[in-house]
Short mmCIF file of C-alpha atoms in Angstrom, two decimals:
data_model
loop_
_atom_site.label_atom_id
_atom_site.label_comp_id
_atom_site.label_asym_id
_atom_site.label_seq_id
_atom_site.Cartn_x
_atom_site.Cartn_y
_atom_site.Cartn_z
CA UNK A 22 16.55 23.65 -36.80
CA UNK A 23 14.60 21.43 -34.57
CA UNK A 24 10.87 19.81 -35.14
CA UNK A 25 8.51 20.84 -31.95
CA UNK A 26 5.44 19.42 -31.89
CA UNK A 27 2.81 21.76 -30.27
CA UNK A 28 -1.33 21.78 -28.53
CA UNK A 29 -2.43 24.97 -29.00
CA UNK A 30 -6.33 26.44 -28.76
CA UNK A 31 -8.01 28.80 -31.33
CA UNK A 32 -9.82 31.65 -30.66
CA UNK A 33 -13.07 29.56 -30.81
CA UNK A 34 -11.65 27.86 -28.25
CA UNK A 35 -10.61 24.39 -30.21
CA UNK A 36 -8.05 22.56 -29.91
CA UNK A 37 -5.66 22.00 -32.37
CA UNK A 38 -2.13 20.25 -32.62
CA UNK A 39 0.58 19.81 -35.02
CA UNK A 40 4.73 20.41 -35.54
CA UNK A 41 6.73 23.10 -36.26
CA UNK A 42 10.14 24.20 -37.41
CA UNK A 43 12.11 26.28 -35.37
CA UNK A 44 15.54 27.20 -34.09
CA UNK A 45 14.70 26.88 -30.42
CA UNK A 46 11.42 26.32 -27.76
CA UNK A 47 10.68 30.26 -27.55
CA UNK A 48 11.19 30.58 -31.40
CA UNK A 49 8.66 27.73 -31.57
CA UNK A 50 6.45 29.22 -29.16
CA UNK A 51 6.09 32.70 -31.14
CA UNK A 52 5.78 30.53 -34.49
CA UNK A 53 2.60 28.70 -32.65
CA UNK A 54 1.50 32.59 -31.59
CA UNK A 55 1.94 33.70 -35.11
CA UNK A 56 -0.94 31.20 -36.04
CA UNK A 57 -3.46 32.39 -34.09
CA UNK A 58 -3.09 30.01 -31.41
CA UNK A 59 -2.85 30.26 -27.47
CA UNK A 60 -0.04 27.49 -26.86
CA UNK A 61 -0.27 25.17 -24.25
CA UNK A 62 2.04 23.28 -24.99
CA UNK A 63 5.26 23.42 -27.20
CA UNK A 64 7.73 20.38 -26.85
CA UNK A 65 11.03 19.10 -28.77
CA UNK A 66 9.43 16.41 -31.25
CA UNK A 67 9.85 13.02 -30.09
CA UNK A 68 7.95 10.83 -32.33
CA UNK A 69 10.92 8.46 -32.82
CA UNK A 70 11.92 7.69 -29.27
CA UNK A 71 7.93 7.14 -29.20
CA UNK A 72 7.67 4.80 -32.10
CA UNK A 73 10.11 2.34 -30.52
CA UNK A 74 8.29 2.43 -26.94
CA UNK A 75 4.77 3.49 -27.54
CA UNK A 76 3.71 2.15 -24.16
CA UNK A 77 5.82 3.36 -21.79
CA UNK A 78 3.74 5.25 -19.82
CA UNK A 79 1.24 2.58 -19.41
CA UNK A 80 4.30 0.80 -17.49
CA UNK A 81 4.62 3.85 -15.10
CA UNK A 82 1.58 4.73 -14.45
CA UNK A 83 1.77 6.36 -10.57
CA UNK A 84 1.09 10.01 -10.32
CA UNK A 85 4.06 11.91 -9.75
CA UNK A 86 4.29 15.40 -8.53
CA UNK A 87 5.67 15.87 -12.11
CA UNK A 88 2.50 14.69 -13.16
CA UNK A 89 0.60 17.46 -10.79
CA UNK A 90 3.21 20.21 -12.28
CA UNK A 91 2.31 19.06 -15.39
CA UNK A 92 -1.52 19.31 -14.94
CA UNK A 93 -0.77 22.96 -12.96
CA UNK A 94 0.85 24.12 -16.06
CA UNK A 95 -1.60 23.25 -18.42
CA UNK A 96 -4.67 24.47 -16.40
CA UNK A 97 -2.79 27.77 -15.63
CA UNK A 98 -2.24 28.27 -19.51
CA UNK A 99 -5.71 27.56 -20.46
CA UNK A 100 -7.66 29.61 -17.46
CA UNK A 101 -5.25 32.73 -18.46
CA UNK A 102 -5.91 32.27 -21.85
CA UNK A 103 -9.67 33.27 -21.15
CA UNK A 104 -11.61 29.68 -21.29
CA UNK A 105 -13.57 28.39 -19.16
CA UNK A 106 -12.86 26.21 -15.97
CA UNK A 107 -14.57 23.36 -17.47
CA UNK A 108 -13.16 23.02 -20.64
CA UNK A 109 -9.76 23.70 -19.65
CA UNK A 110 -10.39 20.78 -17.71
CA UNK A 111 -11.48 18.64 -20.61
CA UNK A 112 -8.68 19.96 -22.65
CA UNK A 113 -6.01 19.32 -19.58
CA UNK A 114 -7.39 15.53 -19.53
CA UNK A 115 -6.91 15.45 -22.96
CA UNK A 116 -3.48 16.04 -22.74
CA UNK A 117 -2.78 13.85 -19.62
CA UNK A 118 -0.03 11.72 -20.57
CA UNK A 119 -0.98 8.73 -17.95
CA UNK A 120 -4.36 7.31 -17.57
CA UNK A 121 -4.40 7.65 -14.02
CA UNK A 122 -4.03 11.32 -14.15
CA UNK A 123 -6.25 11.36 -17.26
CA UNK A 124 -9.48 9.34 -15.12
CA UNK A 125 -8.62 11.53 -11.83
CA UNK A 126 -8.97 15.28 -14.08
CA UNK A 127 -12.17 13.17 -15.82
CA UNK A 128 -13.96 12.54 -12.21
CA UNK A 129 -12.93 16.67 -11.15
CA UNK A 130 -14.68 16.94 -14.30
CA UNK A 131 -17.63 15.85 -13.67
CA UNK A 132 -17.84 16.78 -9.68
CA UNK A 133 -17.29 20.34 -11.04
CA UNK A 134 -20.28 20.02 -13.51
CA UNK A 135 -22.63 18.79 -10.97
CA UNK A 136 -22.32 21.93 -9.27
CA UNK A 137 -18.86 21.77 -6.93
CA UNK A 138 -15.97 24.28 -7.03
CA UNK A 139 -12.64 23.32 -8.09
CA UNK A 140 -11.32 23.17 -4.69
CA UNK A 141 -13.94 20.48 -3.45
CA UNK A 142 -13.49 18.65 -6.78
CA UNK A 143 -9.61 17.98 -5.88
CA UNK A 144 -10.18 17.74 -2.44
CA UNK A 145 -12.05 14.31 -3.50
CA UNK A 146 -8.53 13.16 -4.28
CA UNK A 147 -6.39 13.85 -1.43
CA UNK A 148 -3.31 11.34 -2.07
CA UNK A 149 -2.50 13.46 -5.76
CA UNK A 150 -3.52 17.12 -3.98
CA UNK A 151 -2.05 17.64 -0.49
CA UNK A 152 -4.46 19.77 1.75
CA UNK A 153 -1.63 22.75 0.51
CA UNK A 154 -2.97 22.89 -3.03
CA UNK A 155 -6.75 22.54 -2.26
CA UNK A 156 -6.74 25.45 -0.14
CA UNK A 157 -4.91 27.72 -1.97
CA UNK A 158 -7.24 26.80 -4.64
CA UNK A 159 -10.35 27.53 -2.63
CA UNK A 160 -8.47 31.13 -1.78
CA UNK A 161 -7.91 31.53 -5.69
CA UNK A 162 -11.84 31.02 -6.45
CA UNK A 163 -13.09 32.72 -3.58
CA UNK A 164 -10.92 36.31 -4.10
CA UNK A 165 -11.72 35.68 -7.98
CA UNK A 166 -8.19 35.30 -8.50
CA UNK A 167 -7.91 31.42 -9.69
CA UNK A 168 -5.63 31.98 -12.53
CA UNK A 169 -2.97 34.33 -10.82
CA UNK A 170 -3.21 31.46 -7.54
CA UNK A 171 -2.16 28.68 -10.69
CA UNK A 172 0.42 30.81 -11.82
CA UNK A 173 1.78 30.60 -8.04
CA UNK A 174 1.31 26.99 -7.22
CA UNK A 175 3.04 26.32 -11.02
CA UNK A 176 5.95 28.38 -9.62
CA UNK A 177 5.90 26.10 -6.40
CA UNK A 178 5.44 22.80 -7.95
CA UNK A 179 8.23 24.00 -10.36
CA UNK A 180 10.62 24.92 -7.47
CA UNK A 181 9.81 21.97 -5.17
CA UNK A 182 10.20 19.52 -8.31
CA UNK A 183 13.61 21.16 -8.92
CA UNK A 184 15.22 20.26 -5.60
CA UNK A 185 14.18 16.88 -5.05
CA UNK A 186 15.67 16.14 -8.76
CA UNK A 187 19.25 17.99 -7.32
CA UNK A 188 18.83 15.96 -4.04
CA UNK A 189 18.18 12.39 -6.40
CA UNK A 190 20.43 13.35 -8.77
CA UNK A 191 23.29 14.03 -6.26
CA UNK A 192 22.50 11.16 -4.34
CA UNK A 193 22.84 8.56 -7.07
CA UNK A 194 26.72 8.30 -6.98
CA UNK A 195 27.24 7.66 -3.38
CA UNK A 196 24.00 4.84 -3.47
CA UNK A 197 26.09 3.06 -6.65
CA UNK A 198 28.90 3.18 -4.72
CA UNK A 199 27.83 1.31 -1.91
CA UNK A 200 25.07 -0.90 -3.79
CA UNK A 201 28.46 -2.10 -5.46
CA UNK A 202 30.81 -2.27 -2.49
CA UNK A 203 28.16 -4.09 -1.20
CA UNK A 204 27.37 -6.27 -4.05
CA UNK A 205 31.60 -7.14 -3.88
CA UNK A 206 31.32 -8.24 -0.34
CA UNK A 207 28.34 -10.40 -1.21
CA UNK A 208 30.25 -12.32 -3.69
CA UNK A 209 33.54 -12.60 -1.11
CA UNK A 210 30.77 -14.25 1.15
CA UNK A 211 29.25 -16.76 -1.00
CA UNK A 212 31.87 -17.64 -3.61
CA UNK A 213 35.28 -17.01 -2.56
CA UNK A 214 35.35 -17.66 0.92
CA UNK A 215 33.94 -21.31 0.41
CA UNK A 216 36.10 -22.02 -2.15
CA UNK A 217 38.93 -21.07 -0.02
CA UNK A 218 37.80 -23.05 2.81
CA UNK A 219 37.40 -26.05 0.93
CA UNK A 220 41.18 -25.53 -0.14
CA UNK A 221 42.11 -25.26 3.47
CA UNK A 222 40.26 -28.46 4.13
CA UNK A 223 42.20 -30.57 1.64
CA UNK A 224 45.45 -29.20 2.19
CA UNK A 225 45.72 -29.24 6.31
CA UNK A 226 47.10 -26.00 7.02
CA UNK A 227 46.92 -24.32 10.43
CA UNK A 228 44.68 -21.14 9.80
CA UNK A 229 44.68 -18.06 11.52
CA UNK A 230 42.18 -16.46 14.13
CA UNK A 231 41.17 -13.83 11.42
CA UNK A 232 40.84 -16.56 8.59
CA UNK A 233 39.13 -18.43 10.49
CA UNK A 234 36.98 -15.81 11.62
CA UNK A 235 35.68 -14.73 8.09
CA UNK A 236 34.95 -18.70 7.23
CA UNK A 237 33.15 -19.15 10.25
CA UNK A 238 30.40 -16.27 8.95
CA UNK A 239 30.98 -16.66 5.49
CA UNK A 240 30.13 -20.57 6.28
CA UNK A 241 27.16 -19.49 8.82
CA UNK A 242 25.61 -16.37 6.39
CA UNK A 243 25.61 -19.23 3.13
CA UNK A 244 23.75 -22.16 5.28
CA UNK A 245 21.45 -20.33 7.58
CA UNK A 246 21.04 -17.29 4.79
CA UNK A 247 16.99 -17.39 5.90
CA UNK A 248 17.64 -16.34 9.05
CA UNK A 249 19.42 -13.86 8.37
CA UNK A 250 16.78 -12.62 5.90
CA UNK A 251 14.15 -13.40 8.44
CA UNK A 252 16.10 -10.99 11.35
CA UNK A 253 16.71 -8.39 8.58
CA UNK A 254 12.65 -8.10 8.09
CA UNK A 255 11.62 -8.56 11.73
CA UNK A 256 14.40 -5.42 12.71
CA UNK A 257 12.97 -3.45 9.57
CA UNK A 258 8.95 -4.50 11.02
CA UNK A 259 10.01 -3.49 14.23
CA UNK A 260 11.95 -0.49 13.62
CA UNK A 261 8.51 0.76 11.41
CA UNK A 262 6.51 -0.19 14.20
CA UNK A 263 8.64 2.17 16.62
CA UNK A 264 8.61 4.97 14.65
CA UNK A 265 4.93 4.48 14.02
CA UNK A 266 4.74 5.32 17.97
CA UNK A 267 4.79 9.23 19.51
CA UNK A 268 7.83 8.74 21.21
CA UNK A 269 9.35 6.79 18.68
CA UNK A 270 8.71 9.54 15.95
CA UNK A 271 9.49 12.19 18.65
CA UNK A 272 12.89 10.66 18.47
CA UNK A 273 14.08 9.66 15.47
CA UNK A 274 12.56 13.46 14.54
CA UNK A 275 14.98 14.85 17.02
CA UNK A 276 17.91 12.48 16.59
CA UNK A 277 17.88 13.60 12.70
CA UNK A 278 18.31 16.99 12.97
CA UNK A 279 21.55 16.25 15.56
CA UNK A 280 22.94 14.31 12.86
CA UNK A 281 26.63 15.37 12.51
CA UNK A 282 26.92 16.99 8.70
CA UNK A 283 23.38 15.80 7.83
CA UNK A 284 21.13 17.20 10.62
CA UNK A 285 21.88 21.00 9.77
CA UNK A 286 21.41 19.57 6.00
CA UNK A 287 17.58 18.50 6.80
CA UNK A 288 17.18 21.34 9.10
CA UNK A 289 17.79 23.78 5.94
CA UNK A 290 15.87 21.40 3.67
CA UNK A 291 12.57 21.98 6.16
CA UNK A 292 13.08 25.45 6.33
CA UNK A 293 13.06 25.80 2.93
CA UNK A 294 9.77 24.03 2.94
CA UNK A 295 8.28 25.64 5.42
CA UNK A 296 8.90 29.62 4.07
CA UNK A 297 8.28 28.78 -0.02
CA UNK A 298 4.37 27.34 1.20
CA UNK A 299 4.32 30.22 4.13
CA UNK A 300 5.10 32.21 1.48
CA UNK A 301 2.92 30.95 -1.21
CA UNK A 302 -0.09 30.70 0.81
CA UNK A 303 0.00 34.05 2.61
CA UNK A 304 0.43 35.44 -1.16
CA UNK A 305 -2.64 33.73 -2.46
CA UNK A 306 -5.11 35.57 -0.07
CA UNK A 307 -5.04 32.41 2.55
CA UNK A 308 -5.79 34.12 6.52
CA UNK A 309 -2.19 33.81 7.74
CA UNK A 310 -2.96 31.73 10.98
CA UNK A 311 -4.77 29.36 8.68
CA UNK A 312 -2.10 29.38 6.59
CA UNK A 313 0.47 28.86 9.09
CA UNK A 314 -1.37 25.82 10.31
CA UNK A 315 -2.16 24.21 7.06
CA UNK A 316 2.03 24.16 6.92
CA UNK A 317 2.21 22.60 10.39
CA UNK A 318 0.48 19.89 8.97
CA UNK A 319 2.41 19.12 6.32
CA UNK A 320 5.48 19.65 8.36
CA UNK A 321 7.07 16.02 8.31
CA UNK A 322 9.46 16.62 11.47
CA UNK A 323 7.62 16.80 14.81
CA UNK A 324 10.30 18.85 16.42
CA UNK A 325 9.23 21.22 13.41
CA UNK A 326 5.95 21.12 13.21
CA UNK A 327 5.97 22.04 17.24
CA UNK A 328 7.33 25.30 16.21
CA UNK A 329 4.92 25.97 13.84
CA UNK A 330 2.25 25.55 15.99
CA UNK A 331 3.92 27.75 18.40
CA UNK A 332 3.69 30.56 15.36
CA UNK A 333 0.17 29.98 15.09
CA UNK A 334 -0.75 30.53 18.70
CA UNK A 335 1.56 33.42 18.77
CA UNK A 336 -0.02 35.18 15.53
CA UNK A 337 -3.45 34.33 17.41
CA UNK A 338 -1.94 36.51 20.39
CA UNK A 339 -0.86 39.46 18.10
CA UNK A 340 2.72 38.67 18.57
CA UNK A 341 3.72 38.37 14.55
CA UNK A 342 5.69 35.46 13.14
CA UNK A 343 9.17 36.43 13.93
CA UNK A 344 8.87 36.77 17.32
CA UNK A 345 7.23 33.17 17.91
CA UNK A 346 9.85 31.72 15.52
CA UNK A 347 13.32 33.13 17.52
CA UNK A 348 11.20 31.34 20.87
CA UNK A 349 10.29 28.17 19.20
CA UNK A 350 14.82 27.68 19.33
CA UNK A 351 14.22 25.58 15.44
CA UNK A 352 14.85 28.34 13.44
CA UNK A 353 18.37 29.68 11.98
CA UNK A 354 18.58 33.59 12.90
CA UNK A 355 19.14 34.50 9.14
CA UNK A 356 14.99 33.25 8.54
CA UNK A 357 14.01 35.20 11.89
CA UNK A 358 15.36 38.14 10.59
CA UNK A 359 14.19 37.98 7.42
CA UNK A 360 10.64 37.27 8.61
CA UNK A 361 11.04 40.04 10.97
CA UNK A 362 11.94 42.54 8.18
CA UNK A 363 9.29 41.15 5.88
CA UNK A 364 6.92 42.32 9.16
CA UNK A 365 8.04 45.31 9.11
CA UNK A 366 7.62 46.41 5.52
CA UNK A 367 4.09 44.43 5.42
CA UNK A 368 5.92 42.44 2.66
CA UNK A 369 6.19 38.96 4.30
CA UNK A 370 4.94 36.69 1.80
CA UNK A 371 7.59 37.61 -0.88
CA UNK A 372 10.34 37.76 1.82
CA UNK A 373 9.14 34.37 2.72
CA UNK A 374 9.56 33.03 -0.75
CA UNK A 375 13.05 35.15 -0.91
CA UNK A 376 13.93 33.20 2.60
CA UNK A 377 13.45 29.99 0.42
CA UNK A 378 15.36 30.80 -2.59
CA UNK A 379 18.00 31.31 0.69
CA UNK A 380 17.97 28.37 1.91
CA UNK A 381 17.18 26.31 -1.48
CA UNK A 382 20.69 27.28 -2.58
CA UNK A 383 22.30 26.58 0.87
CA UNK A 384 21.03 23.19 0.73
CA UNK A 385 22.07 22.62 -2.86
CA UNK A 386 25.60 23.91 -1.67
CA UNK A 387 25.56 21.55 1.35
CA UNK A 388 24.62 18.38 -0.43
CA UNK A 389 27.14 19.13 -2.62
CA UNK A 390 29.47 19.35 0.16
CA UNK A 391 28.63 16.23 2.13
CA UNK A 392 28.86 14.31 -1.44
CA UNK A 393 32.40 15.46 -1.78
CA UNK A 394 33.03 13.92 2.07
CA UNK A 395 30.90 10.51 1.86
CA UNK A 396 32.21 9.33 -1.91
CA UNK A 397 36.09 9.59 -0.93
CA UNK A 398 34.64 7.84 2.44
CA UNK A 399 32.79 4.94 1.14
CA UNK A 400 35.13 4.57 -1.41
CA UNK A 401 37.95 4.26 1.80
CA UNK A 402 35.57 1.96 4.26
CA UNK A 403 34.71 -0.30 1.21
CA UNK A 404 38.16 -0.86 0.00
CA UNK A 405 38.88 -1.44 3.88
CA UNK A 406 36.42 -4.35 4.30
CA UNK A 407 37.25 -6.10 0.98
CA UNK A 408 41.01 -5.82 1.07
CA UNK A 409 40.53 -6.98 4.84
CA UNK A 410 38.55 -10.09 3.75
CA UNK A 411 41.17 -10.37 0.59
CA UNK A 412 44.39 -9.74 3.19
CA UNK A 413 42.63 -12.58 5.89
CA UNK A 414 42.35 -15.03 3.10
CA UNK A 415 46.24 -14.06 2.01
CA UNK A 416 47.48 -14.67 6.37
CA UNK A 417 47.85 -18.60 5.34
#
């Protein structure tokens, strides 16, 4: 048996919190049913990991898309459950667990009681709620439909929140690995090397080219360490600066996607993207040409968002999706054929989302793949470069 503590509203619509025994989350759920209650939320107790850091959250207080999923999640609950918008927004900022997110729900609050929709009200706040979620909200209220639209944008949150945790999680191995090949290199550089030299020095041996070599840096990277700090930032300003340009964008954008092992890698990740909001807009009532260019401009590749825009004028001329899509030359033929069969069968929202869950699991299967290749290769280049530096010092 575990202890869940649980927020839960009455049938007079108050709220009301507590714990509860229970073998599992959906026992604990019915239990919180079984009182009366509409949950909202039912969570594993954690009052002791909270009594030794009761501040955390004050130290990391930047809104997170978790933080939006969270807020989603509750306001979906609560509108389904039959209360009104506005106090399922006081009841949501109740529960916010950072201040931030608890002052942003307060102001969307208040804009809402002075007489402006929801979708205005979060439009106020456009670095938490991408133009994506405002109009799919606006679609929601206007078709009458807000609560099924939450239940949608819950599901997306919940399925764009999932891969970026796979991609971070699979990406912390090969970072530590380098961070400490790195970190191993450093300490050659600044300790060893110079202590080596020094021996050199008071002994009077001949040293070799290569020894020589490596002192000569080491020596040069310990005195003049500033400038190289100073050329590292001026490359990083001016790379930034380039890719702030058109052309510079244009590239990179195209020069990613030709990436050997990585480029097909992003080019599934965008996909992905770009069918699950298709998809999610298109079922939430939103015009589909106005749909299709809300996602070209979220589309963070140029080469990409060219093709979308490409769709759009095409579905302005009649011609579909599908067709537009095989011209644009950026889409794999497994999405253009799905597309084109969710066309046919006037189902192309949920093939869409289906096209997603596709390519969601292809990526998943590629990062894996391109982890298995880069580990065994850092792992070879690093021991390369230190047991080079180790064998140089060794040649005397």
């Amino acid at each position: 048996m575990a202890t869940f503590a649980y927020v839960g509203v009455s049938g007079e619509g108050k709220r009301l919190e507590g714990h509860i025994d229970a073998g599992d989350a959906r026992a604990a759920v019915s239990g919180v049913r079984g009182m009366g209650l509409t949950p909202i939320s039912v969570r594993e107790s954690t009052r002791v990991a909270k009594a030794r850091i009761p501040n955390l959250s004050l130290q990391f207080n930047r809104i997170t898309r978790k933080d939006i999923l969270f807020f989603t999640e509750e306001l979906s609950t609560l509108v389904r459950a039959g209360l009104p918008l506005d106090r399922s927004l006081k009841i949501t900022a109740e529960l916010a667990p950072k201040p931030a997110l608890r002052k942003i729900l307060e102001s969307v609050l208040t804009d809402i009681k002075g007489g402006k929709s929801l979708a205005d009200a979060l439009a106020a706040h456009p670095k938490q709620f991408t133009k994506l979620y405002v109009n799919m909200i606006r679609a929601g209220e206007a078709g009458g439909v807000l609560n099924v639209v939450l239940e949608r944008l819950t599901e997306f949150e919940r399925s764009a929140d999932e891969l970026r945790s796979y991609l971070a999680a699979a990406l912390v191995y090969p970072v530590l690995l380098t961070a400490v090949g790195l970190g191993s290199i450093g300490i050659l550089f600044y300790f060893v090397i110079p202590r080596f030299a020094s021996i050199f020095d008071d002994v009077g041996a001949e040293i070799p080219p290569a020894t020589a070599v490596l002192i000569a840096i080491a020596g040069f990277s310990t005195t003049y360490w500033w400038v190289v700090l100073i050329g590292l930032v001026a490359a990083g300003f001016g790379i930034r600066a380039w890719l702030e340009t058109p052309s510079g964008s244009a590239t990179w954008d195209s020069l990613q996607l030709r990436i050997p092992l990585l480029g097909p890698t992003l080019l599934k990740i965008a996909i992905a993207r770009f069918s699950r909001t298709l998809g999610t807009l298109l079922a939430s009532s939103v015009p589909l040409i106005v749909a299709v260019r809300i996602v070209e401009g979220i589309a963070r590749n140029r080469n990409l968002a060219a093709a979308i825009s490409r769709i759009a004028d095409g579905a302005k001329r009649g011609e579909g999706v599908s067709r537009p899509m095989r011209e644009a030359g950026v889409f794999p033929p497994l999405a253009v054929h799905l597309v084109a069969v969710g066309e046919e069968t006037g189902r192309l929202d949920s093939m869409l989302l289906q096209v997603a869950d596709v390519y969601d699991k292809e990526v998943k299967s590629a990062v894996k793949a391109l982890t298995a290749v880069f580990e065994p290769v850092i792992i070879l280049v690093m021991g390369v470069l230190i047991g080079g530096v180790v064998l140089s010092m060794l040649m005397v």
